[in-house]
Amino acid sequence: MSRLQEDHDDKPASIHTHWILAQRSLLPAVASAQQSERFGDYEIHYNALPTGMLNNAIAEQYGIVRSRTRGLIMLTVMRDNQAVSARIEVLARDPEDNLREIPASQVKDDNWVSYVGTFPIEAGDALIFEVDVRPHAGGGPFALAFRQSFPSGG
């Protein structure tokens, strides 16, 4: 598994901009697939997709292997329109009810922070992600779950 860099002070643009551009450059369906849930003052944005859908520059910059057999989950915790740090735990449940933990690395750039994890996938997988979010500034814990299918032809 690739390690993501945790400090991107030498990067000229924010990671948020990079991820938005990466998602928008992939497919319209991926950009529109980003979801969010609100918990009081907090809003949690999340998305999961095959790493093969990332553009080469973004994957290389953040040390992510592009592949049809690797998935990526990205989460951002927002409060007052600012990304905030949190403790993030992610579990993926397959149709046979097997659980696997997905380590989420913190990725920072300027005043932006997101959490990214990669995991193995197979064509046609449908996983249920169970996410526990505990903002460092207080509040929570917040639990969310979402289902994501991974295309068989991607």
PDB file of C-alpha atoms in Angstrom:
ATOM      1  CA  MET A   1       0.000   0.000   0.000  1.00  0.00           C
ATOM      2  CA  SER A   2       1.280   3.443  -0.872  1.00  0.00           C
ATOM      3  CA  ARG A   3       1.959   5.938   1.881  1.00  0.00           C
ATOM      4  CA  LEU A   4       0.459   9.341   1.312  1.00  0.00           C
ATOM      5  CA  GLN A   5       2.547  12.340   2.088  1.00  0.00           C
ATOM      6  CA  GLU A   6       1.308  14.137   5.161  1.00  0.00           C
ATOM      7  CA  ASP A   7       2.978  17.482   4.553  1.00  0.00           C
ATOM      8  CA  HIS A   8       2.474  19.302   1.270  1.00  0.00           C
ATOM      9  CA  ASP A   9       3.799  22.764   2.194  1.00  0.00           C
ATOM     10  CA  ASP A  10       5.820  22.831  -1.021  1.00  0.00           C
ATOM     11  CA  LYS A  11       2.725  22.356  -3.194  1.00  0.00           C
ATOM     12  CA  PRO A  12       1.482  25.609  -4.792  1.00  0.00           C
ATOM     13  CA  ALA A  13      -2.241  24.776  -4.962  1.00  0.00           C
ATOM     14  CA  SER A  14      -4.477  23.406  -2.234  1.00  0.00           C
ATOM     15  CA  ILE A  15      -5.263  19.717  -2.085  1.00  0.00           C
ATOM     16  CA  HIS A  16      -8.936  20.615  -2.130  1.00  0.00           C
ATOM     17  CA  THR A  17      -8.429  22.223  -5.513  1.00  0.00           C
ATOM     18  CA  HIS A  18      -6.417  19.202  -6.671  1.00  0.00           C
ATOM     19  CA  TRP A  19      -9.078  16.732  -5.567  1.00  0.00           C
ATOM     20  CA  ILE A  20     -11.902  18.746  -7.100  1.00  0.00           C
ATOM     21  CA  LEU A  21      -9.982  19.010 -10.365  1.00  0.00           C
ATOM     22  CA  ALA A  22      -9.115  15.331 -10.208  1.00  0.00           C
ATOM     23  CA  GLN A  23     -12.706  14.314  -9.632  1.00  0.00           C
ATOM     24  CA  ARG A  24     -14.069  16.673 -12.273  1.00  0.00           C
ATOM     25  CA  SER A  25     -11.496  15.487 -14.792  1.00  0.00           C
ATOM     26  CA  LEU A  26     -12.445  11.844 -14.306  1.00  0.00           C
ATOM     27  CA  LEU A  27     -16.070  11.484 -15.233  1.00  0.00           C
ATOM     28  CA  PRO A  28     -19.116  13.657 -14.587  1.00  0.00           C
ATOM     29  CA  ALA A  29     -20.599  10.784 -12.576  1.00  0.00           C
ATOM     30  CA  VAL A  30     -17.658  10.781 -10.167  1.00  0.00           C
ATOM     31  CA  ALA A  31     -17.825  14.530  -9.552  1.00  0.00           C
ATOM     32  CA  SER A  32     -21.534  14.332  -8.877  1.00  0.00           C
ATOM     33  CA  ALA A  33     -21.080  11.223  -6.740  1.00  0.00           C
ATOM     34  CA  GLN A  34     -19.509  13.118  -3.855  1.00  0.00           C
ATOM     35  CA  GLN A  35     -21.917  13.033  -0.963  1.00  0.00           C
ATOM     36  CA  SER A  36     -22.218  14.834   2.332  1.00  0.00           C
ATOM     37  CA  GLU A  37     -24.053  14.586   5.620  1.00  0.00           C
ATOM     38  CA  ARG A  38     -24.622  17.319   8.175  1.00  0.00           C
ATOM     39  CA  PHE A  39     -24.245  16.825  11.930  1.00  0.00           C
ATOM     40  CA  GLY A  40     -25.079  20.118  13.672  1.00  0.00           C
ATOM     41  CA  ASP A  41     -22.247  22.568  12.872  1.00  0.00           C
ATOM     42  CA  TYR A  42     -20.289  19.910  10.983  1.00  0.00           C
ATOM     43  CA  GLU A  43     -20.637  18.686   7.418  1.00  0.00           C
ATOM     44  CA  ILE A  44     -18.803  15.560   6.317  1.00  0.00           C
ATOM     45  CA  HIS A  45     -18.038  15.126   2.615  1.00  0.00           C
ATOM     46  CA  TYR A  46     -17.155  11.664   1.351  1.00  0.00           C
ATOM     47  CA  ASN A  47     -16.536   9.730  -1.835  1.00  0.00           C
ATOM     48  CA  ALA A  48     -15.146   6.360  -2.916  1.00  0.00           C
ATOM     49  CA  LEU A  49     -13.873   5.390  -6.367  1.00  0.00           C
ATOM     50  CA  PRO A  50     -11.352   3.139  -8.113  1.00  0.00           C
ATOM     51  CA  THR A  51      -7.876   4.672  -8.069  1.00  0.00           C
ATOM     52  CA  GLY A  52      -7.613   3.988 -11.798  1.00  0.00           C
ATOM     53  CA  MET A  53     -10.035   6.874 -12.300  1.00  0.00           C
ATOM     54  CA  LEU A  54      -7.581   9.416 -10.865  1.00  0.00           C
ATOM     55  CA  ASN A  55      -5.566  11.387 -13.355  1.00  0.00           C
ATOM     56  CA  ASN A  56      -1.854  10.546 -13.517  1.00  0.00           C
ATOM     57  CA  ALA A  57      -0.605  13.835 -12.047  1.00  0.00           C
ATOM     58  CA  ILE A  58      -2.794  13.647  -8.941  1.00  0.00           C
ATOM     59  CA  ALA A  59      -2.029   9.971  -8.331  1.00  0.00           C
ATOM     60  CA  GLU A  60       1.708  10.585  -8.692  1.00  0.00           C
ATOM     61  CA  GLN A  61       1.708  13.712  -6.533  1.00  0.00           C
ATOM     62  CA  TYR A  62       0.078  11.916  -3.606  1.00  0.00           C
ATOM     63  CA  GLY A  63       1.731   8.521  -4.041  1.00  0.00           C
ATOM     64  CA  ILE A  64      -1.447   6.665  -5.005  1.00  0.00           C
ATOM     65  CA  VAL A  65      -1.177   3.652  -7.301  1.00  0.00           C
ATOM     66  CA  ARG A  66      -3.686   3.911 -10.168  1.00  0.00           C
ATOM     67  CA  SER A  67      -5.414   0.560 -10.589  1.00  0.00           C
ATOM     68  CA  ARG A  68      -8.730  -1.119 -11.333  1.00  0.00           C
ATOM     69  CA  THR A  69      -8.079  -3.306  -8.301  1.00  0.00           C
ATOM     70  CA  ARG A  70      -7.543  -0.482  -5.764  1.00  0.00           C
ATOM     71  CA  GLY A  71     -10.215   1.762  -4.317  1.00  0.00           C
ATOM     72  CA  LEU A  72      -9.858   5.165  -2.695  1.00  0.00           C
ATOM     73  CA  ILE A  73     -12.025   6.767  -0.042  1.00  0.00           C
ATOM     74  CA  MET A  74     -11.748  10.494   0.642  1.00  0.00           C
ATOM     75  CA  LEU A  75     -13.356  12.333   3.557  1.00  0.00           C
ATOM     76  CA  THR A  76     -13.343  15.988   4.538  1.00  0.00           C
ATOM     77  CA  VAL A  77     -14.840  17.334   7.761  1.00  0.00           C
ATOM     78  CA  MET A  78     -16.128  20.903   7.444  1.00  0.00           C
ATOM     79  CA  ARG A  79     -17.172  23.423  10.093  1.00  0.00           C
ATOM     80  CA  ASP A  80     -18.102  27.008   9.144  1.00  0.00           C
ATOM     81  CA  ASN A  81     -16.917  26.328   5.579  1.00  0.00           C
ATOM     82  CA  GLN A  82     -13.432  25.381   6.845  1.00  0.00           C
ATOM     83  CA  ALA A  83     -11.877  21.925   6.719  1.00  0.00           C
ATOM     84  CA  VAL A  84     -11.072  20.736  10.248  1.00  0.00           C
ATOM     85  CA  SER A  85      -8.988  17.899  11.641  1.00  0.00           C
ATOM     86  CA  ALA A  86     -10.616  14.831  13.131  1.00  0.00           C
ATOM     87  CA  ARG A  87     -10.014  11.244  14.128  1.00  0.00           C
ATOM     88  CA  ILE A  88     -11.417   9.126  11.307  1.00  0.00           C
ATOM     89  CA  GLU A  89     -12.082   5.390  11.424  1.00  0.00           C
ATOM     90  CA  VAL A  90     -13.318   3.587   8.316  1.00  0.00           C
ATOM     91  CA  LEU A  91     -14.612   0.037   7.984  1.00  0.00           C
ATOM     92  CA  ALA A  92     -15.717  -1.586   4.730  1.00  0.00           C
ATOM     93  CA  ARG A  93     -18.321  -4.349   4.771  1.00  0.00           C
ATOM     94  CA  ASP A  94     -18.685  -6.677   1.780  1.00  0.00           C
ATOM     95  CA  PRO A  95     -21.888  -8.532   0.760  1.00  0.00           C
ATOM     96  CA  GLU A  96     -20.774 -11.587   2.788  1.00  0.00           C
ATOM     97  CA  ASP A  97     -20.669  -9.326   5.881  1.00  0.00           C
ATOM     98  CA  ASN A  98     -16.858  -9.456   6.136  1.00  0.00           C
ATOM     99  CA  LEU A  99     -15.365  -6.329   7.700  1.00  0.00           C
ATOM    100  CA  ARG A 100     -12.033  -4.761   6.880  1.00  0.00           C
ATOM    101  CA  GLU A 101     -10.459  -1.652   8.349  1.00  0.00           C
ATOM    102  CA  ILE A 102      -9.277   1.028   5.935  1.00  0.00           C
ATOM    103  CA  PRO A 103      -6.549   3.223   7.434  1.00  0.00           C
ATOM    104  CA  ALA A 104      -7.209   6.867   6.569  1.00  0.00           C
ATOM    105  CA  SER A 105      -4.153   9.105   6.259  1.00  0.00           C
ATOM    106  CA  GLN A 106      -4.408  12.822   6.916  1.00  0.00           C
ATOM    107  CA  VAL A 107      -3.469  14.892   3.874  1.00  0.00           C
ATOM    108  CA  LYS A 108      -2.822  18.599   4.493  1.00  0.00           C
ATOM    109  CA  ASP A 109      -2.170  21.563   2.276  1.00  0.00           C
ATOM    110  CA  ASP A 110      -2.191  25.155   3.542  1.00  0.00           C
ATOM    111  CA  ASN A 111      -5.385  25.432   5.624  1.00  0.00           C
ATOM    112  CA  TRP A 112      -7.037  22.361   4.111  1.00  0.00           C
ATOM    113  CA  VAL A 113      -7.163  18.854   5.565  1.00  0.00           C
ATOM    114  CA  SER A 114      -8.706  15.702   4.134  1.00  0.00           C
ATOM    115  CA  TYR A 115      -8.449  12.007   4.927  1.00  0.00           C
ATOM    116  CA  VAL A 116      -7.644   9.431   2.271  1.00  0.00           C
ATOM    117  CA  GLY A 117      -7.427   5.660   2.383  1.00  0.00           C
ATOM    118  CA  THR A 118      -6.854   2.999  -0.251  1.00  0.00           C
ATOM    119  CA  PHE A 119      -8.036  -0.599  -0.267  1.00  0.00           C
ATOM    120  CA  PRO A 120      -8.271  -3.624  -2.579  1.00  0.00           C
ATOM    121  CA  ILE A 121     -11.363  -4.004  -4.780  1.00  0.00           C
ATOM    122  CA  GLU A 122     -12.606  -6.453  -7.360  1.00  0.00           C
ATOM    123  CA  ALA A 123     -14.704  -5.636 -10.414  1.00  0.00           C
ATOM    124  CA  GLY A 124     -18.347  -5.399  -9.428  1.00  0.00           C
ATOM    125  CA  ASP A 125     -17.678  -5.040  -5.673  1.00  0.00           C
ATOM    126  CA  ALA A 126     -20.387  -3.311  -3.683  1.00  0.00           C
ATOM    127  CA  LEU A 127     -19.097  -2.208  -0.287  1.00  0.00           C
ATOM    128  CA  ILE A 128     -20.800  -0.553   2.637  1.00  0.00           C
ATOM    129  CA  PHE A 129     -18.509   1.962   4.307  1.00  0.00           C
ATOM    130  CA  GLU A 130     -19.022   2.625   8.009  1.00  0.00           C
ATOM    131  CA  VAL A 131     -17.298   5.814   9.106  1.00  0.00           C
ATOM    132  CA  ASP A 132     -16.742   7.162  12.625  1.00  0.00           C
ATOM    133  CA  VAL A 133     -15.738  10.846  12.809  1.00  0.00           C
ATOM    134  CA  ARG A 134     -14.516  12.608  15.953  1.00  0.00           C
ATOM    135  CA  PRO A 135     -13.544  16.243  15.271  1.00  0.00           C
ATOM    136  CA  HIS A 136     -10.524  17.350  17.300  1.00  0.00           C
ATOM    137  CA  ALA A 137     -12.303  20.617  18.169  1.00  0.00           C
ATOM    138  CA  GLY A 138     -15.055  18.697  19.952  1.00  0.00           C
ATOM    139  CA  GLY A 139     -18.430  17.346  18.998  1.00  0.00           C
ATOM    140  CA  GLY A 140     -19.320  13.908  17.861  1.00  0.00           C
ATOM    141  CA  PRO A 141     -18.752  11.129  17.526  1.00  0.00           C
ATOM    142  CA  PHE A 142     -20.589  11.163  14.210  1.00  0.00           C
ATOM    143  CA  ALA A 143     -21.384   7.918  12.427  1.00  0.00           C
ATOM    144  CA  LEU A 144     -22.266   7.648   8.774  1.00  0.00           C
ATOM    145  CA  ALA A 145     -22.588   4.770   6.361  1.00  0.00           C
ATOM    146  CA  PHE A 146     -22.814   4.633   2.600  1.00  0.00           C
ATOM    147  CA  ARG A 147     -22.799   2.006  -0.120  1.00  0.00           C
ATOM    148  CA  GLN A 148     -20.532   2.245  -3.143  1.00  0.00           C
ATOM    149  CA  SER A 149     -20.387  -0.074  -6.131  1.00  0.00           C
ATOM    150  CA  PHE A 150     -17.212  -0.346  -8.156  1.00  0.00           C
ATOM    151  CA  PRO A 151     -17.668  -0.770 -11.915  1.00  0.00           C
ATOM    152  CA  SER A 152     -16.601  -3.951 -13.626  1.00  0.00           C
ATOM    153  CA  GLY A 153     -15.241  -2.218 -16.723  1.00  0.00           C
ATOM    154  CA  GLY A 154     -13.342   0.729 -15.159  1.00  0.00           C
TER     155      GLY A 154
END
